[in-house]
XYZ file of C-alpha atoms in Angstrom:
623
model
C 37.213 21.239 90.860
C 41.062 21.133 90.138
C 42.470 24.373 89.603
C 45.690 24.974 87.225
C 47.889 28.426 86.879
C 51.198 28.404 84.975
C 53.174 31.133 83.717
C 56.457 32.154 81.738
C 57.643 35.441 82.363
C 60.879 37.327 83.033
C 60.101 38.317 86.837
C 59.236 36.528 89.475
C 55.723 34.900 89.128
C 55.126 33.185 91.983
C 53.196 35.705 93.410
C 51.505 35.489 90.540
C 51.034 31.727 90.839
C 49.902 31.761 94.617
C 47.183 34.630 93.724
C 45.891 32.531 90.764
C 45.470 30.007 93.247
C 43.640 31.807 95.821
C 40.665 33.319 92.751
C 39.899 29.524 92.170
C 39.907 28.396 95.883
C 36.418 28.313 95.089
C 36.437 25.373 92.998
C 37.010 23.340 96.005
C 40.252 21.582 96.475
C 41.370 19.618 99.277
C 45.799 20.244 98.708
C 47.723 22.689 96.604
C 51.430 23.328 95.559
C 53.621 25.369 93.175
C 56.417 24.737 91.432
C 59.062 26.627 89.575
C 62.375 26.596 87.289
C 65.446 27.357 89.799
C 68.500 26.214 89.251
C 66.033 22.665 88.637
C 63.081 21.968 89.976
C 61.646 23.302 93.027
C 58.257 23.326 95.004
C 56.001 23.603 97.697
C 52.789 21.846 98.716
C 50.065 21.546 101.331
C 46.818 19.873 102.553
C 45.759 22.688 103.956
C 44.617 26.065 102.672
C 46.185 28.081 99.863
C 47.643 30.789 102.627
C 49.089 28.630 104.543
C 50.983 27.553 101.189
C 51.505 31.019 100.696
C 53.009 31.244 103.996
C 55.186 27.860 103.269
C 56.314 29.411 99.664
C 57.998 32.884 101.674
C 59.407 31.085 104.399
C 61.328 28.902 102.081
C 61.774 31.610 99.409
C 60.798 30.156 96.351
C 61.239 31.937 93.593
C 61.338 31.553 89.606
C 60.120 33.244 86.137
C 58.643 29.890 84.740
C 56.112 28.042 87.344
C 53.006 26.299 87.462
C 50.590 25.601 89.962
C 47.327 23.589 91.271
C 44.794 22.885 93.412
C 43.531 19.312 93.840
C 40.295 17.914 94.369
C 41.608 14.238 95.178
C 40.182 11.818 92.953
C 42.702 8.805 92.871
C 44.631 8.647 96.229
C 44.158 10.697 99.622
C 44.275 14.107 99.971
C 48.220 13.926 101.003
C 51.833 15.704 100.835
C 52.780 12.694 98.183
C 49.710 12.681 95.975
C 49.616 16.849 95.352
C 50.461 18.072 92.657
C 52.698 19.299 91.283
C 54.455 16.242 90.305
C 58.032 15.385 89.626
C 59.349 13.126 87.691
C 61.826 11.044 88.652
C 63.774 9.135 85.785
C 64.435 5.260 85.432
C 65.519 3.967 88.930
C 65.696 7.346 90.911
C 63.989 7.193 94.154
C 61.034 9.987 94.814
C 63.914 12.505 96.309
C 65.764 12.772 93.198
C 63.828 14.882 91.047
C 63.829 14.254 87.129
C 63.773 16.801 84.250
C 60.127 17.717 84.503
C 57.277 19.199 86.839
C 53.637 18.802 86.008
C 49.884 19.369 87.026
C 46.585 17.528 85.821
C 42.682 18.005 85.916
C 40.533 15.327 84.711
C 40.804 11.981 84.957
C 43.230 9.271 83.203
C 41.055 5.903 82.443
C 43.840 3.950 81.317
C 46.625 5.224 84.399
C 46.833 1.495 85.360
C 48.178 -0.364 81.978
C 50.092 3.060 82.079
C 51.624 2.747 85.258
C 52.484 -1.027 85.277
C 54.225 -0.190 81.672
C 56.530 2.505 83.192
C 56.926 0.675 86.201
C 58.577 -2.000 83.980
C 60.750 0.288 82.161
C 62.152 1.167 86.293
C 60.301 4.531 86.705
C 59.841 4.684 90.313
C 55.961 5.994 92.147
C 55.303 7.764 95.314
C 51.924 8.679 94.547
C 48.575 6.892 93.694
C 47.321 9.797 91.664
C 46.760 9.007 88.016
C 48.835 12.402 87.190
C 52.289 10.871 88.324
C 51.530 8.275 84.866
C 51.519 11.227 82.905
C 54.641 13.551 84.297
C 56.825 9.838 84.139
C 55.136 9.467 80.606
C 56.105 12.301 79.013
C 59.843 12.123 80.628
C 60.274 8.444 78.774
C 59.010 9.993 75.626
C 61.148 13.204 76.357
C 64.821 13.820 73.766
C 64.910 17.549 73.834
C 61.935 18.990 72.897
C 59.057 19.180 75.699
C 55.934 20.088 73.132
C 57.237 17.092 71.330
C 57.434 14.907 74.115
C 53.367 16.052 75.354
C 52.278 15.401 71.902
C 53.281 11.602 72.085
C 52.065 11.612 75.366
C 48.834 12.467 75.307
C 48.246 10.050 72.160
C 48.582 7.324 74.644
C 45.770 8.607 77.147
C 42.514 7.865 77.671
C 40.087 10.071 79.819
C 39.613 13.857 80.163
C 42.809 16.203 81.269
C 44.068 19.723 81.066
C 47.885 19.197 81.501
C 50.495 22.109 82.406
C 54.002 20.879 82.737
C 57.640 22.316 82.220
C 61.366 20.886 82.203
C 64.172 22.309 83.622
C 66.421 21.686 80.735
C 63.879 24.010 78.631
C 63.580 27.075 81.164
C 60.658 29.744 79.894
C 58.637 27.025 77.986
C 55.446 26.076 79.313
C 53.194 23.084 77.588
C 49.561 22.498 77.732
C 47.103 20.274 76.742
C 43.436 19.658 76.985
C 40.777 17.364 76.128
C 37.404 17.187 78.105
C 38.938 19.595 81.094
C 38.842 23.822 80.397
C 42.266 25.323 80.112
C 43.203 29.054 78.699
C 45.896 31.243 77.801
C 46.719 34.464 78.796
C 48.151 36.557 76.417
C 50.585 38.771 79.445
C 50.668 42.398 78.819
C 54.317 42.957 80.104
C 57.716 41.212 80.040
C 56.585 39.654 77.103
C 54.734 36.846 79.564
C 52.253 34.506 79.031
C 49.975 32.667 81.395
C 47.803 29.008 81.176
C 45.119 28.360 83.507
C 41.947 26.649 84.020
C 40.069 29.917 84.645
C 39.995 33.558 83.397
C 39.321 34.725 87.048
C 42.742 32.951 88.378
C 44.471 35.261 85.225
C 42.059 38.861 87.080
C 44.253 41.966 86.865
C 47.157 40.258 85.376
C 45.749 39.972 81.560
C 42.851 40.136 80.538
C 43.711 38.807 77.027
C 42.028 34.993 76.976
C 42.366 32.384 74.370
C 39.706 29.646 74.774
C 41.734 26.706 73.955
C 39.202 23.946 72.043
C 38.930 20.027 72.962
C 41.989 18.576 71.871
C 44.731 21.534 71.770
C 48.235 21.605 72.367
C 49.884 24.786 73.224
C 53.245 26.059 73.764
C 54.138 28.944 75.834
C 57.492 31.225 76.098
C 58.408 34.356 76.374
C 56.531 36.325 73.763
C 55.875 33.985 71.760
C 53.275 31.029 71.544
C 51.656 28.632 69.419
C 48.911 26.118 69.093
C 48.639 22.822 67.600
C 44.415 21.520 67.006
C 43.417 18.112 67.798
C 44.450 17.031 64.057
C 47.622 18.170 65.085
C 47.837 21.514 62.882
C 48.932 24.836 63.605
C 45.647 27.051 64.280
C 45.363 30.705 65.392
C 42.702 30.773 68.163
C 40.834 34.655 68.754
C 42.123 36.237 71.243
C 39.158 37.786 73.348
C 38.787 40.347 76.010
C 37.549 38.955 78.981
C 37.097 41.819 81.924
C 37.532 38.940 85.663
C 36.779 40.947 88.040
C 38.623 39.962 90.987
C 36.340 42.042 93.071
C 33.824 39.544 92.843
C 35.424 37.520 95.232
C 35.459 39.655 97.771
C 33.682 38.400 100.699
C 32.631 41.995 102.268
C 30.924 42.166 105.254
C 29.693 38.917 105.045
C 30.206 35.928 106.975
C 30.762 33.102 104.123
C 30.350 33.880 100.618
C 27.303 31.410 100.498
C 25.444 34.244 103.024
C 26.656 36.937 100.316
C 25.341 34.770 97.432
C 22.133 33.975 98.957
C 21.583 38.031 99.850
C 22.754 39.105 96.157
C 19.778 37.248 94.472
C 18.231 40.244 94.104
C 20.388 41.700 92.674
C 21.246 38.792 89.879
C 17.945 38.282 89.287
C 17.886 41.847 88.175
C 20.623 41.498 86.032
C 19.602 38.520 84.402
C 16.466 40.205 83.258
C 18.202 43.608 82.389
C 17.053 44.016 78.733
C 13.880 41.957 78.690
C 11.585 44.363 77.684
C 9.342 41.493 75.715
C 9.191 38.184 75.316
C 10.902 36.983 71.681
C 12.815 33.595 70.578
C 15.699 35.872 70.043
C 16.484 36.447 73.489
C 17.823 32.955 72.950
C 20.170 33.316 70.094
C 23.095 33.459 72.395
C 26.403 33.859 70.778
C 25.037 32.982 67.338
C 26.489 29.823 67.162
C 23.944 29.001 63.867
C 23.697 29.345 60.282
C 21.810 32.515 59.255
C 18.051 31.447 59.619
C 18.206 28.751 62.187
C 18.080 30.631 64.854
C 15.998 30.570 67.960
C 12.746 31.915 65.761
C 13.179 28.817 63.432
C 14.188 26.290 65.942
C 11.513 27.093 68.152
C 8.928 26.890 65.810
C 10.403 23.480 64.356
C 10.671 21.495 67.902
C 7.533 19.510 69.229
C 9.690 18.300 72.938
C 12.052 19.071 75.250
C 14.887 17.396 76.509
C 16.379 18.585 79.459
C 20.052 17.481 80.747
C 21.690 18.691 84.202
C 23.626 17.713 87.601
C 22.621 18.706 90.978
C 20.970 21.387 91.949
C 20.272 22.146 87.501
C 19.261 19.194 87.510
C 16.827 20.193 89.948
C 15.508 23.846 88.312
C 15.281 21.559 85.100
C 12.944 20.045 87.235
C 11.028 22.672 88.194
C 10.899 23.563 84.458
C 9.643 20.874 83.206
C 5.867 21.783 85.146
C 6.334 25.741 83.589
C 6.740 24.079 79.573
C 4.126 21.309 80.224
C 1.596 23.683 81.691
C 2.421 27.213 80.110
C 4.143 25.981 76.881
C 2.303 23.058 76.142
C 5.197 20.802 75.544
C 6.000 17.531 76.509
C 8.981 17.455 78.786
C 11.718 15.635 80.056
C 14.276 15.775 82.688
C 17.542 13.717 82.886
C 20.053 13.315 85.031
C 23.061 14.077 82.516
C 25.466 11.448 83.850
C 22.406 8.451 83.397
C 21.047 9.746 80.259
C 24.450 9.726 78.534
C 24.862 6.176 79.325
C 21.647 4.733 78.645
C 19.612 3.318 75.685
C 17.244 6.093 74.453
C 14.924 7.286 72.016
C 16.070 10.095 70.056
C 13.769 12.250 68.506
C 15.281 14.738 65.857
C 12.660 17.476 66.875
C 13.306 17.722 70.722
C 15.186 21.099 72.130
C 18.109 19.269 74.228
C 18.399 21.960 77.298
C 21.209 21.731 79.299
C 21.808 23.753 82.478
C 24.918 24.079 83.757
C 26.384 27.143 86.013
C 30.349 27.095 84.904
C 29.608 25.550 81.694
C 32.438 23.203 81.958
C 30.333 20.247 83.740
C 31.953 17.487 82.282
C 28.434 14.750 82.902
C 26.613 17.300 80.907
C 29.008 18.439 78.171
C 29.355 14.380 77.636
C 25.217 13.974 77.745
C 24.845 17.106 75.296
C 27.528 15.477 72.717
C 25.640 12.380 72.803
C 21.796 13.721 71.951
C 24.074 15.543 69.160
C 25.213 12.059 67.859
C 22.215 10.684 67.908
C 20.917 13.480 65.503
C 19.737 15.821 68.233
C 21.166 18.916 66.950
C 18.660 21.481 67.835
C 20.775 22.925 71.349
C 20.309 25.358 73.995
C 22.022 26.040 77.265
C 20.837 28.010 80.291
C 24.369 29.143 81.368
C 26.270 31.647 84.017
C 29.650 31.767 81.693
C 29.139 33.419 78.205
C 32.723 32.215 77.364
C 32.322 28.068 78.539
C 32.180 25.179 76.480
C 29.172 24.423 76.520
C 28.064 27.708 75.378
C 30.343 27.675 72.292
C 28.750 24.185 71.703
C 24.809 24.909 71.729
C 23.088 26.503 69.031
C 21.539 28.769 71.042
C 21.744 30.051 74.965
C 20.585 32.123 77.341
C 23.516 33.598 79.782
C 22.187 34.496 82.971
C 24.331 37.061 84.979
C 24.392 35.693 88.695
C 28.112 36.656 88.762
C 30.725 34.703 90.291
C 29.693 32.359 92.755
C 32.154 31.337 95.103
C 30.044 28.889 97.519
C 30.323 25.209 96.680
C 26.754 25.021 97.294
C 24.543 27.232 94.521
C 22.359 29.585 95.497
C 22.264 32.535 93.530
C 22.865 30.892 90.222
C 20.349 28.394 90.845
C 17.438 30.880 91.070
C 19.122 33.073 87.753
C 18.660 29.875 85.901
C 15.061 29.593 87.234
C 14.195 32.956 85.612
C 16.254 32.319 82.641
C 14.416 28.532 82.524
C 10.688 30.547 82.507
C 11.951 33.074 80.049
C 12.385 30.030 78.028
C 9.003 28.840 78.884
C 7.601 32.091 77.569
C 9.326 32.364 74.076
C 8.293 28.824 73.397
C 4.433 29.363 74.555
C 4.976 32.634 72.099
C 6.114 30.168 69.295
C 3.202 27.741 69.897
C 0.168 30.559 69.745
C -0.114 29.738 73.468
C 0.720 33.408 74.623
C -1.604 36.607 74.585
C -0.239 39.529 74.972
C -2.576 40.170 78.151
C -0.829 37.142 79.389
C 2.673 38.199 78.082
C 2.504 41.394 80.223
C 1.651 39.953 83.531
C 4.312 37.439 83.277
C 6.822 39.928 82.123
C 5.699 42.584 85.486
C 5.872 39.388 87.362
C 9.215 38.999 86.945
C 10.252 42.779 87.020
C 8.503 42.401 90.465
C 11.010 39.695 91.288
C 13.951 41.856 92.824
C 11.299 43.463 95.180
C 9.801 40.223 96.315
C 12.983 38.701 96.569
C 14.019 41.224 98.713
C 11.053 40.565 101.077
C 11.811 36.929 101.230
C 15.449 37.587 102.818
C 13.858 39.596 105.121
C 12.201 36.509 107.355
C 16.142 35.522 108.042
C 15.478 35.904 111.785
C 12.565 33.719 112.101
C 14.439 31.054 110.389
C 17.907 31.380 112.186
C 15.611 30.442 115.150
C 14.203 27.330 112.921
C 18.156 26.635 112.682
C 18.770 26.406 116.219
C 16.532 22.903 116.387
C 17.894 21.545 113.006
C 21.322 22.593 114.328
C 20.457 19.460 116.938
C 19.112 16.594 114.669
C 21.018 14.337 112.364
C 18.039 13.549 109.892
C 15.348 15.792 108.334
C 12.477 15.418 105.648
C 11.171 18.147 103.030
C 7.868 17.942 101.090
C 6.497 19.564 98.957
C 3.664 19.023 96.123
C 3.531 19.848 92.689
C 5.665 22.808 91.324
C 7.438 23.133 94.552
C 7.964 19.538 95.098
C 11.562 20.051 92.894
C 12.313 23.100 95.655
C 11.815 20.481 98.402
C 14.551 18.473 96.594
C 16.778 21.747 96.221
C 16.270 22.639 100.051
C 16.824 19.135 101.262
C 20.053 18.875 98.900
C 21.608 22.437 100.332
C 21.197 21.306 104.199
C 22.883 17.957 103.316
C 25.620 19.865 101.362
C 26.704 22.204 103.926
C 25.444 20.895 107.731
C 26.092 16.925 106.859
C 22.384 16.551 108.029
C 20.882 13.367 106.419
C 17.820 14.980 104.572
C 15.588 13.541 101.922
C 12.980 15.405 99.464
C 9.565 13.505 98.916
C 6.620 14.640 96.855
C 3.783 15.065 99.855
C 1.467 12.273 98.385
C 4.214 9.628 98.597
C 4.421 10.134 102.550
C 1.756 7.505 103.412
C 4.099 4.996 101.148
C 7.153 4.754 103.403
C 8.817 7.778 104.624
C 6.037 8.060 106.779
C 7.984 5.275 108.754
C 10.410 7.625 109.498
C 8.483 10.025 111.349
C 9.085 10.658 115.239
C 9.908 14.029 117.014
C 13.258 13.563 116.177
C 12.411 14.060 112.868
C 11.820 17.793 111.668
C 9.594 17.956 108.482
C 9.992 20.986 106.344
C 7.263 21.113 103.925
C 6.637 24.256 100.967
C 3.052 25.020 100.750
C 1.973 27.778 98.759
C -1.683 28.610 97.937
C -2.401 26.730 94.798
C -4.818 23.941 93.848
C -2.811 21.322 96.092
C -3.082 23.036 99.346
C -5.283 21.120 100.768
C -3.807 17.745 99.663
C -0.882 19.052 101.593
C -2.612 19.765 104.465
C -3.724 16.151 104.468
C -0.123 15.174 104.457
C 0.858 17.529 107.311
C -1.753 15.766 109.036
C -0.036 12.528 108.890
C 2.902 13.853 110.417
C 1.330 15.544 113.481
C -0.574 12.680 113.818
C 2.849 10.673 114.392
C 4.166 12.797 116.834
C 6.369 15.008 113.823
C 7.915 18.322 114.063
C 6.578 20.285 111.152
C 8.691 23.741 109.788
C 5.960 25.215 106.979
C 6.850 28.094 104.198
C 3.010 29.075 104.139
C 1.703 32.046 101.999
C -0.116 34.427 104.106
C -3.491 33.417 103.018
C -3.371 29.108 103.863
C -4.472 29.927 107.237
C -1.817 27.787 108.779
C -0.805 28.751 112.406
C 1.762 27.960 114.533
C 0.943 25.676 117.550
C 2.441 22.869 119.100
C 4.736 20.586 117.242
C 4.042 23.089 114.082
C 6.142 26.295 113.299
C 4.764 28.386 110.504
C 6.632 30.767 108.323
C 4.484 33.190 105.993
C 5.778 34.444 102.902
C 5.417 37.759 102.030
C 2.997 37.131 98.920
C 2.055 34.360 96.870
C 3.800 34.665 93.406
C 1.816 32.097 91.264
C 4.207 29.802 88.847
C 7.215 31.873 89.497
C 6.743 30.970 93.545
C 9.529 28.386 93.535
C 11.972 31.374 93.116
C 11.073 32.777 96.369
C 10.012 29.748 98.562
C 13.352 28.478 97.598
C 15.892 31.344 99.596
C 14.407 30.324 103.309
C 15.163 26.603 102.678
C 18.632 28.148 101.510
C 18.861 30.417 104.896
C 17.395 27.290 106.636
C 20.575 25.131 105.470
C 23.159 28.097 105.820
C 22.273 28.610 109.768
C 21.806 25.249 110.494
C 25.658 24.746 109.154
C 26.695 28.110 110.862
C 25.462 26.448 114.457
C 27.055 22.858 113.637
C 30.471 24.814 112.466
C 30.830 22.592 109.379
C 33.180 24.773 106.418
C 30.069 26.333 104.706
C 32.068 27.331 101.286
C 33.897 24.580 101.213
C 31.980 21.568 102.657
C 33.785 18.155 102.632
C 34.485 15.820 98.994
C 32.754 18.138 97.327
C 34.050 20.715 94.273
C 32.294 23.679 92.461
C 32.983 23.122 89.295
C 32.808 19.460 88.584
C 34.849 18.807 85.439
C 35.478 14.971 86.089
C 32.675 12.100 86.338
């Protein structure tokens, strides 16, 4: 989502600024600005794209040494001039021209920005925006006599929600403040000019430091030139480890490709490999993750110790939890459980102190899930593990264990890449914990493990049948409505698919398990209703071919991902596509890339913004 970059240095950093900006354009945001120390306070902003902000910032010659700037994923108010940040104050009965002392930018949400707003607005501080950030930048100027940190401290005492807060005053030039509580934010420790940097990501800081301090929920932080410190949520000075964090901005890059979701899809291979690099065997200890246990209570112990699983996601996690709930209840042995992280943390539920809470997250800063993880750990679930793309999140500092799969950056709003790394990391998982229950041979342990090796390879194959579904795209390209099935294990990759062609091509498409046709969706079905359905070889083939049945019998356009052997052929009213090989419990990793292809084309032919599709944000850090 929101994106923040800030800086103190003795050069000009707005270059600086506007580059951080562009590394997290793939958060999704739909305005941006900057704004520096100049004489006062100066800035920019735009609704449209971060270069054409760029373009705005050189025309009018901005410049400063202390600056900080955002991208906004609008949240309270319209994506407009007046509600981007960054923000202004504007003191006690100036109007919206007249800026104040102090500049400021916001992720997260405030809960409490009405009783807020209505309490400045009777103290005379004037609003031009309906953004819940303008509370906090008139906030901190009524508690402000002098000293900025001071003045941040109060404020944030008084709010309620999740933020990460950059701001600066022009009566205080080279001193940036910070804050954070339920939103990421991170210093950069500058290697010249005695600078330092805050931002919301390490990548929005590549190839100007590489020296990252992961501030914790609830820090303050002051920044100046050479010189900061940091305040914990008690309010004490703390020294936080400074780490070494290599962002390669080179990941980025979009190549030869079209989008970066058509270079994520075609890099599966590849992270797939990664992921597995090292897994020579299956052992708990692949799990022990950064450590984050007392010595024997590691994965070994837990493992042994848990009799359930407990798995908590968004989206498309959400949905290769799903998928991994069939591998532990069939392979493992253990009894399952999927939740939607934003329901389960708001619900009345059972705890159990010997379930494995799972969560699944790519950025590991998913605010639903970091909230649903802290509540199984208050109600005594304390045995943790997190399937995760960023060794150096939150949520990986707060399991016990975790498995980090290496998908690399992904840039695409919609996940592709990372969503099949956290499939192999999910049976991995699967594998250690049959290993822990005696329900593993070691016959069986091999021919999983060459499975997987085999992965890349098959993988490879898969991308390979991109021309016969570009020509699948062409009809979907047409319709406004589609259907997926699928049955079984591959009835959460029906979800998945469906989910990817609404993200990207605004196609209305729904996911069904096959069996559930005949109980209302089949009321749906005409020939202007393409059916995509998965069907692999396994035990509920034929059940599936029952279903397809019911569509053709209704006049239905069926699109089938058959495995060579299901004897499916294309005819009339059915288009077949054969997979390469059938890949027994791991075949939702590779039936899954031609529903991703599927959605991609169909966007590319509707020309919809396929990295950046509509109200939608990569990294969703707000509920």
């Amino acid at each position: 989502m929101c994106g923040i970059v800030a800086a103190v240095s003795s050069r000009n950093i707005v270059p600086v600024l506007v580059q951080g900006l562009q590394r997290l354009e793939y958060r999704g945001y739909d305005s941006c600005g900057v704004a520096v120390y100049a004489d006062g306070l100066k800035r920019a902003r735009s609704t449209s794209r971060v270069a054409e902000l760029q373009s705005q910032v050189s025309n009018d010659k901005l410049e400063g040494t202390t600056g900080i700037a955002h991208t906004r994923w609008a949240t309270h108010g319209a994506p407009a001039i007046h509600n981007a940040h960054p923000h202004f104050s504007h003191g006690t009965g100036q109007v919206s021209h007249q800026p104040g002392k102090i500049a400021l930018v916001h992720n997260g949400i405030i809960e409490n920005h009405e009783e807020l707003r209505a309490a400045l607005q009777a103290k005379g501080y004037v609003f031009d925006s309906q953004t819940d950030t303008e509370v906090i930048v008139h906030l901190v100027e009524s508690l402000y006599d002098g000293d900025l940190f001071e003045a941040l401290k109060s404020a944030v005492g008084q709010l309620h929600g999740a933020y990460a807060i950059a701001a600066f005053c022009k009566d205080e030039p080279h001193r940036v403040v910070g804050a954070r509580a339920g939103s990421p934010l991170i210093l950069g420790v500058g290697k010249a000019d005695q600078e330092n940097f805050l931002a919301s990501d390490a990548m929005a800081l590549a190839g100007v430091t590489d020296q990252i301090v992961y501030l914790e929920e609830g820090d303050l932080i002051d920044i100046q030139l050479g010189k900061y410190w940091i305040l914990d949520k008690a309010q004490k000075a703390v020294q936080r480890d400074v780490k070494t964090v290599v962002a390669h901005s080179g990941a980025a890059e979009l190549g030869p490709y079209r989008h970066y979701m058509q270079k994520e899809i075609f890099e599966q291979p590849g992270a797939i490999a990664n992921t597995l690099e090292g897994v020579e065997g299956i052992t708990p200890e692949l799990f022990d993750g950064l450590g984050n246990h007392r010595p024997g209570e590691g994965a070994y112990r837990v493992f042994k110790n848990i009799d359930s699983v407990l798995i908590l996601a968004c989206g498309t996690s959400y949905y290769s939890g799903c998928t991994a709930k069939y591998w532990l209840e069939s392979i493992a042995g253990i009894s399952t459980q999927v939740e939607v992280a934003s329901e389960y943390r708001y619900r009345t539920s059972v705890p159990n102190p010997r379930t494995l809470v799972v969560t699944i997250t790519q950025s590991g800063e998913t605010a639903d899930t970091l909230a649903a993880l802290r509540h199984a750990q208050s109600l005594g679930m304390t045995q943790t593990l997190t399937i995760c793309n960023v060794a150096t999140s939150a949520m990986v500092r707060e399991c016990k264990l975790a498995y980090i799969t290496r998908a690399g950056v992904e840039i695409g709003v919609a996940s592709t890449k990372a969503f099949t790394a956290q499939l192999a990391g999910l049976f991995l998982l699967t594998l250690a914990l049959a290993q822990s229950k005696g329900r593993l041979s070691d016959a069986e342990e091999a021919a999983h493990v060459k499975a997987m090796r085999h992965l890349p390879v098959a993988l490879a194959a898969v991308l390979a049948l991109e021309p016969q579904v570009i020509a699948w795209a062409e009809d979907f390209a047409k319709q406004e409505n589609a259907l997926f099935l699928g049955r079984g294990l591959h009835y959460p990759i029906a979800l998945e698919g469906a989910l990817k062609l609404k993200e990207i091509s605004y196609i209305h498409a729904e996911a069904y398990p096959a069996g559930e046709l005949k109980h209302g969706p089949l009321a749906l079905v005409t020939s202007a209703m393409p059916v995509v359905a998965v069907a692999p070889n396994d035990s509920l083939l034929e059940k599936l071919k029952s279903n397809l049945q019911e569509v053709r019998a209704r006049g239905g356009v069926l699109y089938v991902l058959a495995d060579a052997d299901t004897k499916l052929v294309s005819s009339e009213g059915l288009h077949v596509i054969r997979m390469p090989e059938h890949y027994g419990p791991l075949s939702p990793m590779l039936h899954v890339v031609p529903l991703q292809l599927l959605a991609y084309h169909t966007a590319c032919a509707r020309g919809t913004d396929v990295d950046k599709p509509r109200n939608l944000a990569k990294s969703v850090t707000v509920e």
